[in-house]
């Protein structure tokens, strides 16, 4: 009998592992479709930023209430993983609560902490469900928050609640079984939170209890595996991606736009400035970005790390004044598109710019960096917007007419406005005449 | 101040005398051509004269840094501008630059190095703060601002882009006015709507203009002066104040103008 359940467990584990590995390979492959960018420098600074922002949740604390509730879920998640370890060992070896013996009283304390966190997670999830569906916090709506993103957000909250109830049910029935001499269960000491559920199950026969306990156990562990796979298709991937994402994030000042070295060489040649490289120019496939594969891998990794929390969009001046631009949508579109390219190879005649993101959206950006500042996992939607703009201007020459006039003013008058360069220093004369008057 | 002695030396003049200024004042296109922002340029020059800072400008040799071209996506044009500017700056051996435009500041400071232009660049709010810290600018008894409310609008290119939040506030504090903050300030500051080359085109369709949204927020503080440190912000906020028909009771002023005013330089 025991062997049977061990075999079943190995099977479940293998299937889950297979799908998980496949999905991880897919996502990694998709991210690597992006262009190269070097982020191997400043390792200690990167580590620090990862520890503070991802592990320490630093940027979440701009909003105290969601930050606190999120923290409960986050700590609950970290700690409950330890319990999952016990589940896996028990499942594989066919033991029951293998940590109970060696840990002794510490086990009781640990379990009570787990249970407290389980309750905290349930509490936070319920509040989050209310915020999303009843209080209708603005941030959670918007044109990009269509059926799936909405459902995705709610699903995970409900799943987490159910998984936590499974743990509590399991512990409650287990505690009753410990009092039944005929069951001979490992003694764990009192688990205070699940103990409150005992009256619900007290009437069951020993067999009934064993079955309930086992169902809860299996439900919980299968739920965890399913959750792990589901997460890779969901915005909840941020629970893993937040770490590499904050590690590889741009560390330069936000105002700095990256230099296009491929342009530098041409400009040097045009101006006859020394230092233009004499080697034949490397094959430049495209200036700026038209499709998701023209972006760099950090942009693509960003898109998988996006939590769809909308903090960026909420702070975006263009969005808040009713323009179409939403930085969250930029991230979600990028992710959807690279996912699609991963499947179709990208020869579908579609592209990120045009089929997903319109010029109207990117043209509305003031490059104010509010979105970058707001993102709790250091995502940079502005970087994508600016690369798309580069494509529009340099490859398509289809910038808004008034921008083209600005360009030609700079070219001919060396100022974005139409003033003769000889007037540039007139203010100094004005200064003197003004003063004499 | 004795007005006839105001000096605005150019780099070329200095070089011909074999001299080198402590700092180059990068005026910027708005500071050179925009009627409103020319007043800021002049106010800052007066402060420099009063304090006796050895400075120079490029005059007609200055050209657009390329910032709007770059943000709009025209990397070629940006680099053309940047490289010719770097040639001029390096030709004069420029080491330190001060500018009253956060866009020029950001580009010169953060983006020219990749093209070989390395300078120490400060925004005029930082420069003014230095002068105040060194005791060179000492605003007498708060300069007649006592009892007035001033609110400071964070320019995105100074604030979030470069983490300069305190210098302009320190400068304003020297005025002894009451500094009131808008609901959205510092890292959460709201853009004036002009950055990213928006200054040079109409906004996309929406239900409000960004500058109106921001102006409303500034007016909500009850301040009689909206202080800024950026030519684009100044234009956007002035337009907003006009739109709200508040120009008789609320002024939009640059921090340099406020200091100049307090020092009786205007
Ligand atoms: S940088 Fe652009 S997208 Fe981001 S908040 Fe500002 S205007 Fe919106
Ligand atoms: S980009 Fe960042 S702030 Fe915006 S929705 Fe995604 S996770 Fe949230």
XYZ file of C-alpha atoms and ligand atoms in Angstrom:
719
model
C 0.000 0.000 0.000
C 2.706 2.372 1.043
C 4.756 1.514 -2.021
C 1.805 2.346 -4.176
C 1.596 5.832 -2.812
C 5.334 6.263 -3.121
C 5.191 5.227 -6.751
C 2.277 7.568 -7.313
C 4.237 10.364 -5.720
C 7.314 9.762 -7.843
C 5.102 9.821 -10.907
C 3.442 13.074 -9.923
C 6.815 14.579 -9.147
C 8.250 13.456 -12.469
C 5.328 14.784 -14.486
C 5.415 18.099 -12.679
C 9.182 18.272 -13.072
C 8.941 17.554 -16.780
C 6.416 20.280 -17.500
C 8.204 22.729 -15.294
C 11.559 22.083 -16.938
C 10.031 22.373 -20.385
C 8.434 25.665 -19.550
C 11.584 27.057 -17.966
C 13.526 26.122 -21.087
C 10.921 27.834 -23.234
C 11.021 31.060 -21.261
C 14.778 31.093 -21.103
C 14.899 30.513 -24.836
C 12.466 33.343 -25.451
C 14.475 35.729 -23.311
C 17.629 34.812 -25.185
C 15.969 35.737 -28.474
C 16.711 39.303 -27.408
C 19.820 41.195 -28.397
C 22.856 41.051 -26.213
C 23.534 43.669 -23.576
C 26.350 43.453 -21.095
C 25.244 43.388 -17.494
C 28.160 41.493 -16.043
C 29.695 44.536 -14.349
C 29.311 45.980 -10.834
C 28.475 42.653 -9.267
C 28.323 43.777 -5.661
C 26.070 46.698 -6.496
C 23.791 44.328 -8.389
C 23.714 41.903 -5.507
C 22.845 44.699 -3.148
C 20.042 45.928 -5.353
C 18.646 42.412 -5.649
C 18.742 41.880 -1.905
C 17.091 45.195 -1.185
C 14.530 45.352 -3.943
C 13.566 41.737 -4.555
C 14.403 39.989 -1.314
C 13.827 43.020 0.910
C 10.793 44.301 -1.007
C 12.167 47.825 -0.653
C 10.155 49.496 -3.380
C 6.914 47.962 -2.178
C 6.998 50.133 0.908
C 5.923 53.219 -0.949
C 2.393 52.071 -0.248
C 2.103 50.703 3.248
C -1.106 48.696 3.209
C -0.502 46.600 0.109
C 3.153 46.334 1.106
C 2.267 44.832 4.473
C -0.250 42.371 3.068
C 2.087 41.426 0.254
C 4.845 40.884 2.785
C 2.670 38.390 4.685
C 2.107 36.382 1.516
C 5.770 36.646 0.583
C 7.094 35.483 3.946
C 4.391 32.826 4.041
C 5.567 31.631 0.660
C 9.236 31.511 1.677
C 8.579 29.690 4.916
C 5.980 27.281 3.645
C 8.524 26.090 1.123
C 10.313 24.478 4.048
C 7.223 22.492 4.794
C 7.017 21.488 1.162
C 10.440 19.961 1.599
C 9.050 17.704 4.296
C 6.154 16.831 2.022
C 8.516 15.766 -0.714
C 10.694 13.659 1.558
C 7.649 12.030 3.133
C 6.199 11.376 -0.283
C 9.343 9.819 -1.647
C 10.384 7.799 1.381
C 6.914 6.899 2.560
C 7.343 8.410 5.999
C 4.974 10.647 7.906
C 6.215 13.977 9.238
C 9.827 12.985 9.017
C 11.055 16.211 10.640
C 8.956 15.685 13.771
C 11.320 13.227 15.431
C 14.660 14.966 14.963
C 13.269 18.466 15.618
C 11.240 17.641 18.708
C 9.745 20.743 20.320
C 11.201 22.947 17.606
C 8.929 21.130 15.166
C 5.870 22.208 17.129
C 7.084 25.782 17.135
C 7.836 25.659 13.405
C 4.423 24.223 12.602
C 2.717 26.916 14.593
C 4.667 29.526 12.669
C 3.616 27.870 9.408
C 0.047 27.886 10.470
C 0.173 31.473 11.543
C 1.538 32.356 8.127
C -1.100 30.252 6.438
C -3.751 32.286 8.236
C -1.929 35.499 7.339
C -1.832 34.451 3.691
C -5.543 33.685 3.711
C -6.229 37.050 5.302
C -4.102 38.945 2.767
C -5.583 37.074 -0.160
C -9.093 37.852 0.982
C -8.258 41.547 1.340
C -6.625 41.519 -2.099
C -9.688 39.882 -3.616
C -11.831 42.565 -2.075
C -9.538 45.330 -3.332
C -9.590 43.921 -6.828
C -13.217 43.028 -7.183
C -15.234 45.091 -4.770
C -13.273 48.237 -4.015
C -12.113 48.346 -7.638
C -8.754 50.013 -7.026
C -8.077 51.999 -10.224
C -4.696 50.469 -10.825
C -6.289 47.083 -11.513
C -8.316 48.250 -14.465
C -7.214 49.687 -17.789
C -7.388 48.636 -21.425
C -4.756 45.946 -21.028
C -6.489 44.315 -18.081
C -8.741 42.182 -20.213
C -10.197 38.778 -19.423
C -7.080 36.673 -18.837
C -5.029 39.154 -16.804
C -8.064 39.771 -14.608
C -8.823 36.091 -14.179
C -5.163 35.286 -13.620
C -4.972 37.720 -10.728
C -8.080 36.354 -9.051
C -7.264 32.712 -9.705
C -4.004 32.818 -7.883
C -5.558 34.431 -4.848
C -8.280 31.787 -4.708
C -5.770 28.981 -5.254
C -3.610 30.261 -2.454
C -6.570 30.369 -0.105
C -7.552 26.798 -0.980
C -3.996 25.530 -0.583
C -3.755 27.108 2.822
C -7.043 25.555 3.886
C -5.722 22.194 2.754
C -2.764 22.565 5.126
C -5.022 23.526 7.983
C -7.418 20.647 7.298
C -4.525 18.246 7.141
C -3.126 19.442 10.446
C -6.524 19.415 12.117
C -7.293 15.831 11.147
C -3.738 14.819 11.990
C -4.141 16.211 15.488
C -7.290 14.191 16.051
C -5.591 11.081 14.743
C -2.800 11.600 17.234
C -5.370 11.095 19.998
C -6.712 7.879 18.468
C -4.698 4.928 19.800
C -5.728 2.782 16.846
C -4.067 5.191 14.376
C -0.676 5.441 16.047
C 0.233 8.855 14.585
C 3.399 10.826 15.333
C 2.860 13.266 18.172
C 3.470 16.859 17.127
C 2.207 18.914 20.021
C -0.650 21.391 19.629
C -0.966 23.363 16.416
C -3.134 26.190 17.643
C -4.649 27.472 14.424
C -5.738 24.196 12.914
C -6.882 23.059 16.362
C -9.788 25.444 15.938
C -10.972 23.297 13.021
C -11.015 20.126 15.104
C -14.741 20.300 15.931
C -15.477 20.088 12.203
C -13.859 16.684 11.883
C -14.222 15.256 15.388
C -17.169 13.072 14.500
C -15.345 11.144 11.775
C -14.213 7.556 12.192
C -10.499 6.869 12.291
C -10.592 5.653 8.709
C -12.561 8.700 7.669
C -9.972 10.887 9.313
C -7.069 9.080 7.682
C -8.708 9.474 4.303
C -9.414 13.165 4.878
C -5.880 13.734 6.054
C -4.434 11.968 3.021
C -6.712 13.827 0.621
C -5.649 17.124 2.132
C -2.005 16.076 1.928
C -2.218 15.036 -1.707
C -4.343 18.014 -2.583
C -1.806 20.334 -1.060
C 1.264 18.841 -2.704
C -0.360 18.387 -6.113
C -1.703 21.898 -5.733
C 1.807 23.173 -5.104
C 3.153 21.406 -8.200
C 0.286 22.644 -10.327
C 0.859 26.098 -8.937
C 4.512 25.955 -9.887
C 3.631 25.146 -13.486
C 0.771 27.572 -13.634
C 3.029 30.341 -12.374
C 5.169 30.086 -15.486
C 2.183 31.088 -17.598
C 1.125 33.832 -15.268
C 2.059 37.256 -14.028
C 2.953 35.400 -10.851
C 6.191 34.426 -12.482
C 7.436 37.560 -10.756
C 7.973 35.522 -7.621
C 11.034 34.051 -9.341
C 11.851 36.618 -12.000
C 12.002 39.461 -9.514
C 15.428 38.194 -8.486
C 17.303 38.113 -11.805
C 15.312 41.132 -12.839
C 16.589 43.305 -10.032
C 20.074 41.857 -10.386
C 20.409 42.681 -14.076
C 18.523 45.971 -13.972
C 20.115 49.099 -15.385
C 22.230 50.701 -12.649
C 22.982 53.950 -14.447
C 21.147 57.158 -13.681
C 17.652 57.003 -15.102
C 18.207 60.008 -17.326
C 20.868 58.349 -19.413
C 19.774 56.885 -22.719
C 22.052 54.184 -24.013
C 24.392 55.142 -26.803
C 23.996 53.404 -30.154
C 27.570 52.532 -31.026
C 26.594 51.457 -34.521
C 25.508 55.037 -35.150
C 28.639 56.488 -33.552
C 30.884 54.986 -36.184
C 28.863 56.389 -39.030
C 28.646 59.812 -37.464
C 32.382 59.854 -36.858
C 32.968 59.034 -40.490
C 30.515 61.721 -41.586
C 32.121 64.375 -39.430
C 35.583 63.212 -40.281
C 36.357 62.894 -36.590
C 39.250 60.651 -35.689
C 38.620 57.364 -34.060
C 36.127 56.102 -36.600
C 36.886 52.455 -36.758
C 38.514 51.358 -39.973
C 37.015 47.909 -39.931
C 34.073 47.433 -42.210
C 30.951 48.260 -40.210
C 29.323 45.269 -38.620
C 26.121 44.185 -40.303
C 23.416 46.259 -38.660
C 20.140 44.478 -39.017
C 17.970 47.306 -37.865
C 18.129 50.642 -36.074
C 15.902 50.630 -33.043
C 13.284 48.014 -32.368
C 10.354 46.945 -34.490
C 9.709 43.520 -33.072
C 10.322 41.925 -29.699
C 13.476 40.215 -30.958
C 15.045 43.629 -31.673
C 14.867 44.401 -27.971
C 17.595 43.264 -25.634
C 17.265 40.267 -23.353
C 16.905 42.448 -20.275
C 13.828 44.065 -21.846
C 12.435 40.598 -22.508
C 13.286 39.336 -19.043
C 11.552 42.445 -17.688
C 8.412 41.458 -19.537
C 8.344 38.067 -17.815
C 8.918 39.707 -14.446
C 6.031 42.131 -14.781
C 3.458 41.663 -12.048
C 0.827 43.672 -13.894
C 0.389 45.642 -10.716
C -0.103 48.872 -12.651
C 2.010 51.035 -10.378
C 3.794 52.285 -13.486
C 0.611 53.122 -15.342
C -0.854 54.794 -12.300
C 2.112 57.201 -12.167
C 2.306 57.765 -15.927
C 1.379 61.365 -16.785
C 0.246 60.378 -20.257
C -1.994 57.649 -18.928
C -3.501 59.713 -16.166
C -4.541 62.371 -18.655
C -6.360 59.878 -20.813
C -3.758 59.130 -23.477
C -3.515 55.612 -24.824
C -0.053 54.975 -23.416
C 0.162 52.555 -20.507
C 3.636 51.344 -19.550
C 2.127 48.191 -18.086
C 0.590 47.440 -21.470
C 3.998 47.927 -23.090
C 5.384 45.210 -20.828
C 2.443 42.858 -21.304
C 2.512 43.307 -25.084
C 6.220 42.589 -25.155
C 5.713 39.403 -23.207
C 2.771 38.284 -25.329
C 4.703 38.973 -28.499
C 7.898 37.170 -27.480
C 5.794 34.232 -26.290
C 4.172 34.175 -29.701
C 7.511 34.382 -31.505
C 8.721 31.531 -29.330
C 5.897 29.440 -30.717
C 5.613 30.602 -34.332
C 9.185 31.616 -34.980
C 8.002 35.134 -35.689
C 7.416 34.617 -39.417
C 3.791 35.508 -39.043
C 4.001 38.918 -40.639
C 3.284 40.557 -37.321
C 5.469 42.782 -35.199
C 5.482 44.297 -31.752
C 5.229 47.785 -33.203
C 2.007 48.047 -35.125
C 0.265 44.827 -34.173
C 0.648 45.214 -30.443
C 1.904 48.680 -29.652
C 0.850 51.666 -31.722
C 2.777 54.813 -32.549
C 0.122 56.808 -30.793
C 1.067 55.076 -27.577
C 4.816 55.520 -27.774
C 4.589 59.084 -29.064
C 2.741 60.111 -25.919
C 5.651 59.278 -23.616
C 7.356 62.213 -21.904
C 10.330 60.055 -20.873
C 9.656 61.225 -17.344
C 10.781 57.938 -15.765
C 7.819 57.836 -13.394
C 7.080 54.293 -14.535
C 10.654 53.167 -13.959
C 10.683 54.730 -10.521
C 7.343 53.195 -9.599
C 8.042 49.597 -10.587
C 8.579 47.415 -7.521
C 10.822 45.021 -9.465
C 12.895 47.588 -11.384
C 11.326 47.120 -14.779
C 12.135 49.755 -17.403
C 9.220 50.241 -19.825
C 10.773 53.491 -21.045
C 13.696 51.615 -22.550
C 11.343 49.715 -24.837
C 9.418 52.838 -25.800
C 12.589 54.665 -26.755
C 13.853 51.779 -28.879
C 10.548 51.656 -30.730
C 10.797 55.396 -31.344
C 14.253 54.934 -32.773
C 12.880 52.482 -35.288
C 10.035 54.798 -36.255
C 12.403 57.696 -36.862
C 15.474 56.034 -38.294
C 13.984 53.200 -40.310
C 10.515 54.386 -41.193
C 11.038 58.151 -41.078
C 7.498 58.428 -39.878
C 7.746 60.614 -36.820
C 4.986 63.182 -36.271
C 5.396 66.104 -38.654
C 6.220 68.566 -35.914
C 9.068 66.370 -34.746
C 10.428 66.317 -38.256
C 10.366 70.107 -38.237
C 12.183 70.088 -34.929
C 14.826 67.801 -36.454
C 15.337 70.038 -39.431
C 15.555 73.095 -37.192
C 18.326 71.427 -35.251
C 20.077 70.467 -38.472
C 19.920 73.905 -40.027
C 19.673 76.305 -37.096
C 21.277 74.169 -34.378
C 18.267 74.782 -32.170
C 14.935 72.988 -32.013
C 13.177 76.237 -32.831
C 13.352 78.239 -35.998
C 15.692 81.004 -34.891
C 18.809 82.013 -36.785
C 21.933 80.895 -34.942
C 23.211 84.449 -35.124
C 20.445 85.479 -32.714
C 21.661 83.053 -30.095
C 23.732 85.501 -28.153
C 21.390 88.473 -28.482
C 20.256 88.178 -24.900
C 23.621 89.495 -23.788
C 23.113 92.720 -25.723
C 19.585 92.935 -24.408
C 21.006 92.597 -20.943
C 23.166 95.653 -21.412
C 20.620 97.857 -23.158
C 17.911 96.843 -20.707
C 20.084 97.874 -17.832
C 20.827 101.276 -19.314
C 17.202 102.151 -19.742
C 23.648 96.899 -8.955
C 25.759 98.914 -11.296
C 24.231 97.651 -14.430
C 26.710 98.794 -16.989
C 29.440 96.578 -15.707
C 27.715 93.315 -16.319
C 30.126 91.088 -18.120
C 29.215 88.193 -20.343
C 32.558 86.937 -21.573
C 32.659 84.289 -24.252
C 35.011 81.356 -24.334
C 36.537 82.736 -27.517
C 37.349 86.058 -25.845
C 38.819 84.323 -22.862
C 40.879 82.013 -24.988
C 42.265 84.926 -26.988
C 43.446 86.433 -23.714
C 44.873 83.100 -22.749
C 42.466 82.772 -19.838
C 40.371 79.916 -18.621
C 37.083 80.434 -16.728
C 36.227 78.443 -13.607
C 33.016 77.384 -15.176
C 31.295 77.438 -18.531
C 27.686 78.610 -18.381
C 25.797 76.469 -20.897
C 22.825 78.657 -21.744
C 20.734 76.208 -23.751
C 18.374 76.918 -26.633
C 15.479 78.027 -24.440
C 17.772 80.246 -22.412
C 19.039 81.818 -25.633
C 15.859 82.227 -27.648
C 12.780 81.926 -25.459
C 11.728 85.382 -24.293
C 10.606 84.156 -20.925
C 13.632 81.985 -20.247
C 16.046 84.674 -21.405
C 15.061 86.428 -18.187
C 16.344 83.435 -16.257
C 19.593 83.484 -18.203
C 20.032 87.145 -17.395
C 19.151 86.668 -13.737
C 21.733 83.931 -13.424
C 24.376 86.014 -15.205
C 23.716 88.838 -12.784
C 24.231 86.524 -9.837
C 27.473 85.246 -11.354
C 28.631 88.828 -11.868
C 27.671 89.886 -8.375
C 29.468 86.975 -6.759
C 32.463 87.388 -8.983
C 32.519 83.906 -10.394
C 34.885 83.680 -13.322
C 32.604 82.278 -15.975
C 32.151 82.342 -19.719
C 29.545 81.359 -22.282
C 29.970 79.917 -25.736
C 27.764 82.565 -27.311
C 27.084 81.874 -30.956
C 29.268 78.801 -30.793
C 26.780 76.987 -28.605
C 24.310 74.646 -30.309
C 21.532 72.312 -29.216
C 22.816 69.420 -27.094
C 20.619 67.094 -29.147
C 18.397 66.021 -26.270
C 15.025 66.441 -28.021
C 16.289 64.695 -31.148
C 17.517 61.750 -29.125
C 14.338 61.324 -27.069
C 12.238 61.477 -30.211
C 14.351 58.662 -31.624
C 16.737 60.494 -33.933
C 20.009 59.039 -32.720
C 21.920 60.236 -35.783
C 21.034 63.841 -35.243
C 21.748 63.573 -31.551
C 25.204 62.181 -32.115
C 25.982 64.781 -34.790
C 25.121 67.513 -32.304
C 26.898 65.836 -29.444
C 30.112 65.254 -31.325
C 30.355 68.759 -32.689
C 29.645 70.179 -29.267
C 32.283 67.948 -27.743
C 34.806 69.198 -30.299
C 34.079 72.788 -29.318
C 34.117 72.084 -25.589
C 37.318 70.088 -25.763
C 38.841 72.730 -28.025
C 38.468 75.209 -25.181
C 39.560 72.717 -22.576
C 36.300 73.011 -20.683
C 36.297 71.218 -17.338
C 33.231 72.390 -15.497
C 29.820 73.317 -16.879
C 26.796 74.882 -15.221
C 23.436 75.044 -16.934
C 19.940 76.205 -16.078
C 18.325 73.511 -18.199
C 17.884 69.997 -16.778
C 17.755 68.557 -20.284
C 21.123 70.062 -21.197
C 22.381 69.048 -17.758
C 21.337 65.435 -18.161
C 22.670 65.086 -21.667
C 26.003 66.794 -21.070
C 26.529 64.961 -17.817
C 25.270 61.472 -18.576
C 25.264 61.044 -22.313
C 28.293 62.903 -23.635
C 30.802 60.646 -21.844
C 29.875 57.710 -24.095
C 30.949 59.900 -27.024
C 34.140 61.055 -25.398
C 32.956 64.255 -23.721
C 33.836 64.203 -20.035
C 33.005 67.243 -17.948
C 31.869 68.018 -14.478
C 28.344 69.224 -15.031
C 26.141 70.891 -12.436
C 22.665 72.253 -12.593
C 22.280 75.888 -11.628
C 20.335 74.875 -8.542
C 23.367 72.928 -7.366
C 25.629 75.815 -8.270
C 23.460 78.262 -6.375
C 23.396 75.966 -3.398
C 27.206 75.901 -3.446
C 27.280 79.686 -3.505
C 24.875 79.848 -0.591
C 26.800 77.217 1.384
C 30.025 79.133 0.800
C 28.316 82.272 2.033
C 28.851 84.025 -1.277
C 25.168 84.502 -1.777
C 23.520 85.657 1.388
C 19.925 86.574 1.071
C 19.248 89.485 3.371
C 16.444 88.829 5.850
C 14.867 86.318 3.595
C 14.841 88.771 0.724
C 11.341 90.020 1.235
C 9.805 86.600 0.813
C 8.778 86.245 4.426
C 5.236 85.043 4.764
C 4.945 83.973 1.134
C 4.252 80.457 0.113
C 6.447 78.897 -2.551
C 6.006 75.479 -4.050
C 8.713 73.736 -6.053
C 7.946 71.694 -9.126
C 10.411 68.817 -9.576
C 11.586 68.561 -13.141
C 11.767 64.901 -14.192
C 15.170 65.383 -15.769
C 16.595 66.852 -12.606
C 14.740 64.690 -10.100
C 14.060 61.140 -11.133
C 16.574 61.237 -13.947
C 19.459 62.490 -11.818
C 18.322 62.288 -8.192
C 18.677 66.018 -7.612
C 15.876 66.804 -5.225
C 17.426 68.739 -2.372
C 19.568 71.423 -4.019
C 16.687 73.483 -5.412
C 14.829 73.155 -2.128
C 17.874 74.286 -0.158
C 18.115 77.313 -2.417
C 14.463 78.147 -1.851
C 14.821 77.685 1.893
C 17.396 80.469 1.930
C 14.569 82.774 0.888
C 12.908 82.343 4.237
C 9.601 81.804 2.519
C 7.310 78.971 3.431
C 8.122 76.044 1.177
C 5.006 73.961 0.591
C 5.078 70.646 -1.233
C 2.606 69.493 -3.818
C 0.817 66.205 -3.346
C 3.123 64.602 -5.887
C 6.708 65.642 -5.307
C 10.260 64.348 -5.361
C 10.397 60.758 -6.687
C 6.660 60.829 -7.187
C 6.663 64.223 -8.881
C 4.386 64.717 -11.836
C 5.862 65.640 -15.193
C 4.960 69.023 -16.695
C 4.180 67.224 -19.926
C 7.014 68.611 -22.064
C 9.830 66.095 -21.667
C 10.730 63.416 -24.172
C 10.416 65.975 -27.017
C 6.724 66.543 -26.213
C 7.614 70.233 -26.084
C 7.851 70.158 -29.859
C 4.554 68.606 -30.815
C 0.913 68.519 -29.795
C -0.085 65.995 -27.176
C -1.812 62.816 -28.285
C -5.567 62.753 -27.776
C -6.607 62.337 -24.154
C -8.973 63.967 -21.746
C -6.658 66.544 -20.232
C -3.328 68.182 -20.785
C -0.589 67.126 -18.407
C 0.383 70.722 -17.646
C -3.168 71.502 -16.529
C -3.181 68.536 -14.195
C 0.125 69.664 -12.741
C -0.866 73.304 -12.492
C -4.012 72.375 -10.604
C -1.877 70.506 -8.133
C 0.451 73.464 -7.742
C -2.466 75.854 -7.230
C -3.935 73.518 -4.618
C -1.004 74.263 -2.342
C -2.116 77.883 -2.107
C 1.382 79.059 -3.027
C 1.760 82.417 -4.689
C 5.002 81.380 -6.388
C 5.514 78.202 -8.347
C 9.256 77.715 -8.532
C 10.885 75.642 -11.219
C 14.363 74.962 -12.490
C 13.639 74.034 -16.082
C 12.657 76.013 -19.179
C 10.137 73.427 -20.343
C 8.459 73.195 -16.960
C 8.339 76.966 -16.832
C 6.534 77.218 -20.150
C 4.106 74.447 -19.324
C 3.275 75.771 -15.874
C 2.960 79.367 -17.046
C 0.532 78.208 -19.712
C -1.334 76.265 -17.072
C -1.579 79.246 -14.752
C -2.854 81.366 -17.635
C -5.362 78.702 -18.546
C -6.638 78.804 -14.966
C -6.701 82.630 -15.121
C -4.514 82.870 -12.075
C -1.662 84.902 -13.557
C -2.500 87.944 -11.468
C -2.088 86.097 -8.178
C 0.378 83.295 -8.953
C 3.798 83.662 -10.523
C 5.928 80.985 -12.121
C 9.565 81.750 -11.402
C 12.885 80.076 -11.817
C 14.954 79.609 -8.674
C 17.680 81.824 -10.153
C 15.184 84.624 -10.670
C 13.994 84.313 -7.083
C 17.532 84.583 -5.760
C 18.285 87.495 -8.067
C 15.123 89.208 -6.914
C 15.950 88.626 -3.263
C 19.396 90.057 -3.889
C 17.908 93.135 -5.526
C 19.529 92.319 -8.801
C 16.464 92.817 -10.939
S 8.411 57.557 -18.973
Fe 6.748 57.532 -20.477
S 5.646 55.667 -20.069
Fe 6.912 56.042 -18.304
S 5.591 57.181 -16.921
Fe 6.699 58.695 -18.100
S 5.364 59.153 -19.826
Fe 4.606 57.237 -18.923
S 6.097 47.197 -15.122
Fe 6.419 47.082 -12.926
S 5.032 48.634 -12.101
Fe 4.361 48.214 -14.162
S 2.787 46.680 -13.956
Fe 4.708 45.628 -14.356
S 5.499 45.158 -12.333
Fe 3.914 46.696 -12.034
